[in-house]
C-alpha cells in the first residue's frame, strides 16, 4: 500500500541518522538513506544493524519495506524533497566543530527549487546562514534550509525519537519548515518553531547546560569526600526542588560520549571566535578532565604504587546500552593506569570490538568474573545492569585484592562490603 506520509531522505546513517530513518519509517514515511560508507550500506541492505542501540534492529526490521539504502544521493533526490542531514561533526584539533562532512553534502546537492536540507547534525550557530550563502554562491539559492537539531540519547534513542521532550524547527517560515513540522505532528510533542540561529543555539545550550550540571555535582561530590557529606543524599535533597530537578545530578567519573565533550567545546570555541570568553564552560571541561583522573588517587590511597598492580575495568562504553566508545572515560582511565605501571584487564558486554581498536595494551576478558581474576582492584566504569547482579562473593574469591571503586555510585555498598571488599564510591 502506498504511504500517505511524505517520503524523506536521510544522509548519514550513524547513530542519529539510522534512528531518525527508522523512526520516520515507523511513522509511515518511505525513507531513502544515503551513506558514504560502503560497508555500512552493504550491512544495512542485508538487514544487519552496524551499531548497538536497544530496539533499533526491531524497528528497522518492522519497516524494511519502507527503508532504502544506497551510497548514491540520486535515488534520495528523486524520491524525497526533505533531505535530513545526520553526518558527523566531530571536534577539530582546536575544539571547533569539523563541518567537512556537512560541506561535502552541501557541495553534492544539485540545483533545485523543490528540495530542502534539514540539518539534524549538531552545528555551530551561524552554520545555516553560512550554508545558505554557499548555496547561493553555487547557484542553488532556491534549495531550502531547515535546522532541526536532534536530542536523542544513545541507549534509549528509538524511544527518545518517538517520544521527544520537544521538537525544535528553525526555518524561514517557508514550505520546508511546514513540511518538517507536519512530519513530527503524530508524535504530539511540544514544538519550538523559531529562527535558524536560535534552533542551532538551543541544541548547543541544552548540551552545555547538562554537562554543567554533571560537572557541578561532581565538584559537590569531591567536596563531600573532604567534608563527610554523602553526595547521593545531597543530590536527592537538591533534585526534589523542581527548579533544579533530579536529572543529571549523578556524580561519577566524568561525562564522555560523542556529544557532550564536543558540543561543550564547540560552544566555548564559538563564543571565543565571536570575542566572548565563556568562562563557565572552560571550568566545566576542566572539572570533567580532572574527574576522570581522580579514580587514580583513590587507587593510590589503598594500593600505594600501581607499578605491577592488576586493575580490572568493568564497563568501557561511555554509558550503558551503547557500544559507543567516543570520548569514553575508560580510555583516559586505562591510559593513566598503564602510564602508572598497572596492568589493565577489561570487560564490556557490548563495546569490546570498538574498545579493542582504541585501548592499546589492555587485555580483554569474556565476562566480568574473568576480568577480575587476580586483580588487586576493580573499577566499575560503566553502569551496565549486569554488574549489579554479579555474585560479589565469587568476585572476592577470584580477586587478589579487596578494593572496589564504584565510578558511578551504582553498586549497593552494603552488598560489596558484605562480600569482604573495601568500597569506594564517588562523593560518599
Ligand atoms: N550520537 C548522538 O547521541 C547524537 C545525539 C544528538 C545529535 N548528534 C549529532 O548528530 C550528528 C551525527 O552524529 P552520529 O553520532 O550519528 O554520527 P556517526 O558518526 O554515528 O554517523 C555519521 C554518519 O555519516 C556518514 N557520512 C559522513 N559523511 C557523509 C557524506 N558526505 N554523505 C553521506 N554520509 C556521510 C558516516 O559514514 C556515518 O555513517 C553529529 O553532528 C552529532 O553531534 C548525535
GROMACS .gro file of C-alpha atoms and ligand atoms in nm:
model
  472
    1UNK     CA    1   0.000   0.000   0.000
    2UNK     CA    2   0.142   0.339  -0.091
    3UNK     CA    3   0.236   0.551   0.210
    4UNK     CA    4   0.043   0.874   0.260
    5UNK     CA    5   0.326   1.023   0.461
    6UNK     CA    6   0.588   1.241   0.299
    7UNK     CA    7   0.888   1.036   0.186
    8UNK     CA    8   1.219   1.167   0.318
    9UNK     CA    9   1.590   1.118   0.270
   10UNK     CA   10   1.844   1.077   0.550
   11UNK     CA   11   2.206   1.148   0.465
   12UNK     CA   12   2.443   0.979   0.709
   13UNK     CA   13   2.320   0.657   0.872
   14UNK     CA   14   2.509   0.661   1.203
   15UNK     CA   15   2.350   0.673   1.549
   16UNK     CA   16   2.131   0.972   1.469
   17UNK     CA   17   2.067   0.907   1.100
   18UNK     CA   18   1.967   0.545   1.133
   19UNK     CA   19   1.743   0.610   1.431
   20UNK     CA   20   1.583   0.907   1.254
   21UNK     CA   21   1.530   0.698   0.941
   22UNK     CA   22   1.382   0.407   1.135
   23UNK     CA   23   1.166   0.642   1.342
   24UNK     CA   24   1.017   0.820   1.042
   25UNK     CA   25   0.968   0.484   0.867
   26UNK     CA   26   0.781   0.366   1.178
   27UNK     CA   27   0.556   0.671   1.140
   28UNK     CA   28   0.484   0.566   0.781
   29UNK     CA   29   0.732   0.752   0.562
   30UNK     CA   30   0.938   0.590   0.294
   31UNK     CA   31   1.296   0.674   0.386
   32UNK     CA   32   1.584   0.692   0.141
   33UNK     CA   33   1.907   0.651   0.337
   34UNK     CA   34   2.242   0.760   0.197
   35UNK     CA   35   2.585   0.698   0.344
   36UNK     CA   36   2.938   0.727   0.202
   37UNK     CA   37   3.044   0.419   0.399
   38UNK     CA   38   3.018   0.133   0.150
   39UNK     CA   39   3.045  -0.142   0.416
   40UNK     CA   40   2.776   0.019   0.631
   41UNK     CA   41   2.533   0.042   0.340
   42UNK     CA   42   2.608  -0.321   0.245
   43UNK     CA   43   2.530  -0.433   0.602
   44UNK     CA   44   2.210  -0.229   0.617
   45UNK     CA   45   2.099  -0.355   0.278
   46UNK     CA   46   2.134  -0.711   0.413
   47UNK     CA   47   1.926  -0.625   0.718
   48UNK     CA   48   2.219  -0.601   0.960
   49UNK     CA   49   2.250  -0.312   1.205
   50UNK     CA   50   2.605  -0.175   1.238
   51UNK     CA   51   2.553  -0.025   1.588
   52UNK     CA   52   2.408  -0.142   1.916
   53UNK     CA   53   2.100   0.054   2.017
   54UNK     CA   54   1.811  -0.107   2.205
   55UNK     CA   55   1.502  -0.156   1.987
   56UNK     CA   56   1.671  -0.029   1.669
   57UNK     CA   57   1.711  -0.366   1.496
   58UNK     CA   58   1.346  -0.445   1.566
   59UNK     CA   59   1.233  -0.102   1.440
   60UNK     CA   60   1.437  -0.134   1.120
   61UNK     CA   61   1.315  -0.493   1.080
   62UNK     CA   62   0.950  -0.387   1.108
   63UNK     CA   63   1.000  -0.117   0.845
   64UNK     CA   64   1.233  -0.286   0.600
   65UNK     CA   65   0.988  -0.235   0.315
   66UNK     CA   66   0.997   0.141   0.366
   67UNK     CA   67   1.372   0.181   0.421
   68UNK     CA   68   1.603   0.203   0.120
   69UNK     CA   69   1.983   0.220   0.148
   70UNK     CA   70   2.234   0.350  -0.102
   71UNK     CA   71   2.575   0.512  -0.136
   72UNK     CA   72   2.427   0.738  -0.401
   73UNK     CA   73   2.236   1.061  -0.349
   74UNK     CA   74   2.039   1.032  -0.675
   75UNK     CA   75   1.761   0.794  -0.558
   76UNK     CA   76   1.708   1.008  -0.247
   77UNK     CA   77   1.678   1.325  -0.458
   78UNK     CA   78   1.436   1.154  -0.691
   79UNK     CA   79   1.201   1.029  -0.418
   80UNK     CA   80   1.223   1.289  -0.140
   81UNK     CA   81   1.201   1.666  -0.101
   82UNK     CA   82   1.337   1.678   0.252
   83UNK     CA   83   1.700   1.571   0.291
   84UNK     CA   84   1.775   1.520   0.662
   85UNK     CA   85   2.149   1.560   0.718
   86UNK     CA   86   2.289   1.347   1.003
   87UNK     CA   87   2.658   1.329   0.920
   88UNK     CA   88   2.923   1.354   1.191
   89UNK     CA   89   3.054   1.689   1.315
   90UNK     CA   90   3.349   1.577   1.532
   91UNK     CA   91   3.577   1.823   1.708
   92UNK     CA   92   3.879   1.958   1.527
   93UNK     CA   93   4.215   1.991   1.697
   94UNK     CA   94   4.117   2.343   1.808
   95UNK     CA   95   3.786   2.228   1.959
   96UNK     CA   96   3.572   2.382   1.685
   97UNK     CA   97   3.323   2.156   1.505
   98UNK     CA   98   3.460   1.989   1.193
   99UNK     CA   99   3.196   2.063   0.930
  100UNK     CA  100   3.373   1.896   0.638
  101UNK     CA  101   3.112   1.618   0.609
  102UNK     CA  102   2.831   1.875   0.617
  103UNK     CA  103   3.003   2.075   0.342
  104UNK     CA  104   3.055   1.759   0.137
  105UNK     CA  105   2.676   1.716   0.139
  106UNK     CA  106   2.617   2.081   0.050
  107UNK     CA  107   2.860   2.053  -0.242
  108UNK     CA  108   2.699   1.730  -0.365
  109UNK     CA  109   2.341   1.852  -0.388
  110UNK     CA  110   2.225   1.980  -0.725
  111UNK     CA  111   2.043   2.297  -0.822
  112UNK     CA  112   1.679   2.253  -0.717
  113UNK     CA  113   1.375   2.453  -0.617
  114UNK     CA  114   1.185   2.160  -0.472
  115UNK     CA  115   1.435   2.025  -0.214
  116UNK     CA  116   1.538   2.128   0.137
  117UNK     CA  117   1.834   2.042   0.359
  118UNK     CA  118   1.712   1.963   0.710
  119UNK     CA  119   2.010   1.986   0.945
  120UNK     CA  120   1.999   1.719   1.219
  121UNK     CA  121   2.373   1.726   1.277
  122UNK     CA  122   2.482   1.947   1.566
  123UNK     CA  123   2.646   2.254   1.413
  124UNK     CA  124   2.771   2.590   1.542
  125UNK     CA  125   2.534   2.884   1.540
  126UNK     CA  126   2.565   3.056   1.206
  127UNK     CA  127   2.612   2.735   1.007
  128UNK     CA  128   2.268   2.761   0.849
  129UNK     CA  129   2.336   3.118   0.739
  130UNK     CA  130   2.678   3.018   0.605
  131UNK     CA  131   2.535   2.722   0.414
  132UNK     CA  132   2.270   2.940   0.256
  133UNK     CA  133   2.541   3.182   0.145
  134UNK     CA  134   2.735   2.893  -0.007
  135UNK     CA  135   2.425   2.757  -0.178
  136UNK     CA  136   2.365   3.099  -0.333
  137UNK     CA  137   2.728   3.118  -0.450
  138UNK     CA  138   2.693   2.771  -0.602
  139UNK     CA  139   2.386   2.879  -0.798
  140UNK     CA  140   2.145   2.686  -0.574
  141UNK     CA  141   1.969   2.973  -0.393
  142UNK     CA  142   1.627   2.804  -0.402
  143UNK     CA  143   1.743   2.499  -0.209
  144UNK     CA  144   1.552   2.548   0.120
  145UNK     CA  145   1.714   2.508   0.462
  146UNK     CA  146   1.576   2.399   0.800
  147UNK     CA  147   1.754   2.347   1.130
  148UNK     CA  148   1.604   2.054   1.318
  149UNK     CA  149   1.851   1.957   1.592
  150UNK     CA  150   1.832   1.612   1.746
  151UNK     CA  151   1.816   1.549   2.121
  152UNK     CA  152   1.803   1.169   2.137
  153UNK     CA  153   2.018   0.985   2.391
  154UNK     CA  154   2.220   0.683   2.291
  155UNK     CA  155   2.090   0.383   2.481
  156UNK     CA  156   1.727   0.499   2.451
  157UNK     CA  157   1.747   0.663   2.110
  158UNK     CA  158   1.448   0.494   1.947
  159UNK     CA  159   1.225   0.572   2.244
  160UNK     CA  160   1.353   0.930   2.252
  161UNK     CA  161   1.285   0.977   1.883
  162UNK     CA  162   0.928   0.853   1.917
  163UNK     CA  163   0.855   1.043   2.240
  164UNK     CA  164   1.072   1.357   2.233
  165UNK     CA  165   1.054   1.618   2.510
  166UNK     CA  166   1.021   1.874   2.231
  167UNK     CA  167   1.077   1.919   1.862
  168UNK     CA  168   1.279   2.221   1.752
  169UNK     CA  169   1.234   2.353   1.399
  170UNK     CA  170   1.430   2.659   1.289
  171UNK     CA  171   1.339   2.798   0.949
  172UNK     CA  172   1.224   3.098   0.749
  173UNK     CA  173   0.857   3.011   0.777
  174UNK     CA  174   0.859   2.851   0.433
  175UNK     CA  175   0.722   2.525   0.286
  176UNK     CA  176   1.018   2.324   0.414
  177UNK     CA  177   0.966   2.423   0.779
  178UNK     CA  178   0.594   2.342   0.745
  179UNK     CA  179   0.676   2.004   0.594
  180UNK     CA  180   0.918   1.915   0.877
  181UNK     CA  181   0.660   2.020   1.137
  182UNK     CA  182   0.399   1.802   0.962
  183UNK     CA  183   0.632   1.502   0.977
  184UNK     CA  184   0.662   1.536   1.354
  185UNK     CA  185   0.294   1.612   1.419
  186UNK     CA  186   0.193   1.250   1.500
  187UNK     CA  187   0.442   1.250   1.790
  188UNK     CA  188   0.236   1.517   1.963
  189UNK     CA  189   0.545   1.674   2.120
  190UNK     CA  190   0.579   2.040   2.223
  191UNK     CA  191   0.704   2.232   1.921
  192UNK     CA  192   0.955   2.515   1.932
  193UNK     CA  193   0.937   2.679   1.592
  194UNK     CA  194   1.194   2.951   1.568
  195UNK     CA  195   1.461   3.106   1.350
  196UNK     CA  196   1.757   2.903   1.230
  197UNK     CA  197   2.025   3.058   1.454
  198UNK     CA  198   1.812   3.011   1.767
  199UNK     CA  199   1.744   2.646   1.680
  200UNK     CA  200   2.118   2.590   1.640
  201UNK     CA  201   2.183   2.756   1.977
  202UNK     CA  202   1.910   2.558   2.157
  203UNK     CA  203   2.095   2.234   2.084
  204UNK     CA  204   2.436   2.361   2.195
  205UNK     CA  205   2.298   2.537   2.503
  206UNK     CA  206   2.098   2.231   2.611
  207UNK     CA  207   2.401   2.002   2.597
  208UNK     CA  208   2.625   2.260   2.762
  209UNK     CA  209   2.375   2.300   3.045
  210UNK     CA  210   2.351   1.925   3.105
  211UNK     CA  211   2.729   1.898   3.105
  212UNK     CA  212   2.745   2.188   3.351
  213UNK     CA  213   2.504   2.006   3.583
  214UNK     CA  214   2.726   1.698   3.576
  215UNK     CA  215   3.046   1.890   3.645
  216UNK     CA  216   2.867   2.081   3.922
  217UNK     CA  217   2.755   1.768   4.105
  218UNK     CA  218   3.099   1.613   4.053
  219UNK     CA  219   3.256   1.909   4.230
  220UNK     CA  220   2.997   1.883   4.508
  221UNK     CA  221   3.090   1.512   4.534
  222UNK     CA  222   3.456   1.599   4.568
  223UNK     CA  223   3.378   1.845   4.847
  224UNK     CA  224   3.155   1.583   5.013
  225UNK     CA  225   3.452   1.347   5.021
  226UNK     CA  226   3.653   1.609   5.206
  227UNK     CA  227   3.378   1.704   5.450
  228UNK     CA  228   3.195   1.382   5.531
  229UNK     CA  229   2.866   1.451   5.350
  230UNK     CA  230   2.709   1.189   5.122
  231UNK     CA  231   2.659   1.332   4.774
  232UNK     CA  232   2.369   1.097   4.698
  233UNK     CA  233   2.175   1.242   4.989
  234UNK     CA  234   2.275   1.590   4.878
  235UNK     CA  235   2.168   1.526   4.517
  236UNK     CA  236   1.834   1.384   4.633
  237UNK     CA  237   1.772   1.684   4.852
  238UNK     CA  238   1.866   1.921   4.573
  239UNK     CA  239   1.680   1.740   4.298
  240UNK     CA  240   1.345   1.746   4.477
  241UNK     CA  241   1.348   2.122   4.425
  242UNK     CA  242   1.162   2.145   4.095
  243UNK     CA  243   1.368   2.448   3.997
  244UNK     CA  244   1.671   2.217   3.999
  245UNK     CA  245   1.526   1.876   3.906
  246UNK     CA  246   1.669   1.533   3.980
  247UNK     CA  247   1.821   1.459   3.638
  248UNK     CA  248   2.191   1.491   3.565
  249UNK     CA  249   2.279   1.516   3.933
  250UNK     CA  250   2.460   1.181   3.933
  251UNK     CA  251   2.823   1.214   4.031
  252UNK     CA  252   3.071   0.985   3.863
  253UNK     CA  253   3.399   0.972   3.680
  254UNK     CA  254   3.314   1.231   3.421
  255UNK     CA  255   3.099   1.261   3.112
  256UNK     CA  256   3.205   1.127   2.776
  257UNK     CA  257   3.036   1.025   2.455
  258UNK     CA  258   3.012   1.175   2.112
  259UNK     CA  259   2.810   1.481   2.214
  260UNK     CA  260   2.879   1.649   2.549
  261UNK     CA  261   3.258   1.690   2.523
  262UNK     CA  262   3.246   1.807   2.163
  263UNK     CA  263   2.939   2.028   2.194
  264UNK     CA  264   3.065   2.200   2.509
  265UNK     CA  265   3.396   2.260   2.342
  266UNK     CA  266   3.227   2.378   2.019
  267UNK     CA  267   3.012   2.629   2.211
  268UNK     CA  268   3.314   2.754   2.403
  269UNK     CA  269   3.506   2.799   2.076
  270UNK     CA  270   3.206   2.955   1.905
  271UNK     CA  271   3.186   3.211   2.184
  272UNK     CA  272   3.562   3.269   2.167
  273UNK     CA  273   3.553   3.312   1.789
  274UNK     CA  274   3.297   3.586   1.834
  275UNK     CA  275   3.501   3.758   2.103
  276UNK     CA  276   3.330   3.627   2.416
  277UNK     CA  277   3.517   3.427   2.681
  278UNK     CA  278   3.273   3.164   2.809
  279UNK     CA  279   3.442   3.111   3.145
  280UNK     CA  280   3.186   2.872   3.288
  281UNK     CA  281   3.235   2.620   3.008
  282UNK     CA  282   3.612   2.634   3.046
  283UNK     CA  283   3.561   2.520   3.406
  284UNK     CA  284   3.306   2.253   3.307
  285UNK     CA  285   3.559   2.097   3.070
  286UNK     CA  286   3.846   2.115   3.318
  287UNK     CA  287   3.643   1.967   3.604
  288UNK     CA  288   3.544   1.681   3.376
  289UNK     CA  289   3.901   1.604   3.276
  290UNK     CA  290   4.018   1.605   3.639
  291UNK     CA  291   3.724   1.390   3.745
  292UNK     CA  292   3.831   1.108   3.514
  293UNK     CA  293   4.169   1.108   3.687
  294UNK     CA  294   4.051   1.125   4.049
  295UNK     CA  295   3.996   0.749   4.050
  296UNK     CA  296   4.371   0.703   4.025
  297UNK     CA  297   4.409   0.891   4.354
  298UNK     CA  298   4.162   0.652   4.518
  299UNK     CA  299   4.369   0.356   4.399
  300UNK     CA  300   4.691   0.512   4.530
  301UNK     CA  301   4.526   0.569   4.867
  302UNK     CA  302   4.461   0.197   4.908
  303UNK     CA  303   4.730   0.029   4.698
  304UNK     CA  304   5.024   0.268   4.711
  305UNK     CA  305   5.226   0.244   4.392
  306UNK     CA  306   5.039   0.098   4.096
  307UNK     CA  307   5.351  -0.048   3.935
  308UNK     CA  308   5.277  -0.412   3.853
  309UNK     CA  309   4.928  -0.396   4.005
  310UNK     CA  310   4.645  -0.565   3.818
  311UNK     CA  311   4.338  -0.348   3.774
  312UNK     CA  312   4.008  -0.475   3.635
  313UNK     CA  313   3.782  -0.233   3.447
  314UNK     CA  314   3.416  -0.330   3.429
  315UNK     CA  315   3.236  -0.143   3.152
  316UNK     CA  316   3.408   0.059   2.882
  317UNK     CA  317   3.135   0.225   2.675
  318UNK     CA  318   3.071   0.588   2.765
  319UNK     CA  319   2.740   0.480   2.915
  320UNK     CA  320   2.533   0.161   2.936
  321UNK     CA  321   2.320   0.030   2.650
  322UNK     CA  322   2.550   0.156   2.379
  323UNK     CA  323   2.866   0.035   2.206
  324UNK     CA  324   2.983   0.393   2.157
  325UNK     CA  325   3.338   0.446   2.283
  326UNK     CA  326   3.378   0.806   2.167
  327UNK     CA  327   3.536   1.013   2.449
  328UNK     CA  328   3.464   0.735   2.700
  329UNK     CA  329   3.615   0.792   3.046
  330UNK     CA  330   3.752   0.436   3.028
  331UNK     CA  331   4.000   0.547   2.761
  332UNK     CA  332   4.157   0.810   2.987
  333UNK     CA  333   4.149   0.577   3.285
  334UNK     CA  334   4.315   0.286   3.105
  335UNK     CA  335   4.582   0.517   2.968
  336UNK     CA  336   4.653   0.669   3.311
  337UNK     CA  337   4.668   0.327   3.478
  338UNK     CA  338   4.912   0.194   3.221
  339UNK     CA  339   5.123   0.508   3.249
  340UNK     CA  340   5.144   0.442   3.625
  341UNK     CA  341   5.268   0.090   3.557
  342UNK     CA  342   4.946  -0.105   3.619
  343UNK     CA  343   4.821  -0.397   3.410
  344UNK     CA  344   4.466  -0.344   3.289
  345UNK     CA  345   4.216  -0.618   3.214
  346UNK     CA  346   3.878  -0.505   3.091
  347UNK     CA  347   3.532  -0.630   3.010
  348UNK     CA  348   3.234  -0.469   2.839
  349UNK     CA  349   2.918  -0.659   2.741
  350UNK     CA  350   2.882  -0.482   2.405
  351UNK     CA  351   3.160  -0.233   2.331
  352UNK     CA  352   3.459  -0.470   2.321
  353UNK     CA  353   3.511  -0.454   1.944
  354UNK     CA  354   3.513  -0.074   1.939
  355UNK     CA  355   3.729  -0.067   2.254
  356UNK     CA  356   3.993  -0.306   2.119
  357UNK     CA  357   4.078  -0.060   1.844
  358UNK     CA  358   4.127   0.224   2.092
  359UNK     CA  359   4.282   0.062   2.400
  360UNK     CA  360   4.633  -0.048   2.317
  361UNK     CA  361   4.796  -0.279   2.571
  362UNK     CA  362   4.472  -0.360   2.754
  363UNK     CA  363   4.375  -0.727   2.794
  364UNK     CA  364   4.012  -0.812   2.724
  365UNK     CA  365   3.805  -1.065   2.912
  366UNK     CA  366   3.493  -1.252   2.802
  367UNK     CA  367   3.297  -1.182   3.118
  368UNK     CA  368   3.318  -0.981   3.439
  369UNK     CA  369   3.428  -1.280   3.650
  370UNK     CA  370   3.712  -1.341   3.405
  371UNK     CA  371   3.818  -0.974   3.407
  372UNK     CA  372   3.862  -0.966   3.785
  373UNK     CA  373   4.078  -1.279   3.806
  374UNK     CA  374   4.387  -1.196   4.015
  375UNK     CA  375   4.302  -0.822   4.021
  376UNK     CA  376   4.425  -0.601   4.304
  377UNK     CA  377   4.134  -0.365   4.247
  378UNK     CA  378   3.823  -0.348   4.031
  379UNK     CA  379   3.675  -0.027   3.894
  380UNK     CA  380   3.317  -0.012   3.772
  381UNK     CA  381   3.345   0.241   3.490
  382UNK     CA  382   3.011   0.194   3.312
  383UNK     CA  383   2.695   0.106   3.500
  384UNK     CA  384   2.583  -0.190   3.289
  385UNK     CA  385   2.291  -0.351   3.478
  386UNK     CA  386   2.461  -0.692   3.480
  387UNK     CA  387   2.730  -0.562   3.717
  388UNK     CA  388   2.471  -0.500   3.988
  389UNK     CA  389   2.369  -0.865   3.954
  390UNK     CA  390   2.722  -1.001   3.991
  391UNK     CA  391   2.796  -1.259   4.259
  392UNK     CA  392   3.033  -1.032   4.450
  393UNK     CA  393   3.138  -1.309   4.690
  394UNK     CA  394   3.256  -1.507   4.387
  395UNK     CA  395   3.433  -1.191   4.263
  396UNK     CA  396   3.612  -1.166   4.600
  397UNK     CA  397   3.733  -1.525   4.569
  398UNK     CA  398   3.875  -1.457   4.226
  399UNK     CA  399   4.047  -1.126   4.304
  400UNK     CA  400   4.385  -1.090   4.471
  401UNK     CA  401   4.292  -0.760   4.640
  402UNK     CA  402   3.984  -0.630   4.817
  403UNK     CA  403   3.913  -0.290   4.661
  404UNK     CA  404   3.608  -0.197   4.454
  405UNK     CA  405   3.591   0.154   4.312
  406UNK     CA  406   3.235   0.226   4.201
  407UNK     CA  407   3.286   0.503   3.947
  408UNK     CA  408   2.911   0.555   3.901
  409UNK     CA  409   2.779   0.505   4.258
  410UNK     CA  410   2.581   0.225   4.109
  411UNK     CA  411   2.651  -0.071   4.336
  412UNK     CA  412   2.499  -0.132   4.676
  413UNK     CA  413   2.784  -0.056   4.920
  414UNK     CA  414   2.624  -0.295   5.175
  415UNK     CA  415   2.646  -0.586   4.929
  416UNK     CA  416   3.004  -0.501   4.838
  417UNK     CA  417   3.129  -0.468   5.195
  418UNK     CA  418   2.939  -0.784   5.298
  419UNK     CA  419   3.136  -0.966   5.028
  420UNK     CA  420   3.455  -0.861   5.207
  421UNK     CA  421   3.554  -0.559   4.998
  422UNK     CA  422   3.653  -0.205   5.074
  423UNK     CA  423   3.403   0.010   4.884
  424UNK     CA  424   3.500   0.345   4.731
  425UNK     CA  425   3.224   0.541   4.563
  426UNK     CA  426   3.225   0.897   4.437
  427UNK     CA  427   3.143   1.162   4.695
  428UNK     CA  428   3.026   0.934   4.974
  429LIG     N1  429   2.511   1.030   1.874
  429LIG     C1  430   2.427   1.103   1.945
  429LIG     O1  431   2.383   1.065   2.054
  429LIG     C2  432   2.378   1.235   1.892
  429LIG     C3  433   2.266   1.296   1.952
  429LIG     C4  434   2.222   1.418   1.900
  429LIG     C5  435   2.290   1.479   1.796
  429LIG     N2  436   2.400   1.418   1.742
  429LIG     C6  437   2.468   1.483   1.629
  429LIG     O2  438   2.427   1.416   1.511
  429LIG     C7  439   2.535   1.412   1.416
  429LIG     C8  440   2.565   1.268   1.378
  429LIG     O3  441   2.610   1.200   1.492
  429LIG     P1  442   2.623   1.042   1.496
  429LIG     O4  443   2.660   1.004   1.634
  429LIG     O5  444   2.502   0.980   1.433
  429LIG     O6  445   2.748   1.022   1.397
  429LIG     P2  446   2.803   0.889   1.331
  429LIG     O7  447   2.948   0.907   1.316
  429LIG     O8  448   2.750   0.771   1.407
  429LIG     O9  449   2.733   0.887   1.186
  429LIG     C9  450   2.765   0.973   1.083
  429LIG    C10  451   2.743   0.901   0.952
  429LIG    O10  452   2.755   0.993   0.844
  429LIG    C11  453   2.821   0.927   0.737
  429LIG     N3  454   2.876   1.028   0.646
  429LIG    C12  455   2.985   1.107   0.662
  429LIG     N4  456   2.999   1.190   0.557
  429LIG    C13  457   2.895   1.165   0.473
  429LIG    C14  458   2.853   1.218   0.349
  429LIG     N5  459   2.921   1.318   0.290
  429LIG     N6  460   2.742   1.166   0.291
  429LIG    C15  461   2.673   1.068   0.349
  429LIG     N7  462   2.708   1.014   0.468
  429LIG    C16  463   2.817   1.061   0.529
  429LIG    C17  464   2.924   0.841   0.807
  429LIG    O11  465   2.971   0.737   0.722
  429LIG    C18  466   2.843   0.790   0.926
  429LIG    O12  467   2.775   0.669   0.894
  429LIG    C19  468   2.650   1.484   1.485
  429LIG    O13  469   2.651   1.619   1.447
  429LIG    C20  470   2.618   1.471   1.632
  429LIG    O14  471   2.674   1.574   1.708
  429LIG    C21  472   2.445   1.297   1.787
   0.00000   0.00000   0.00000
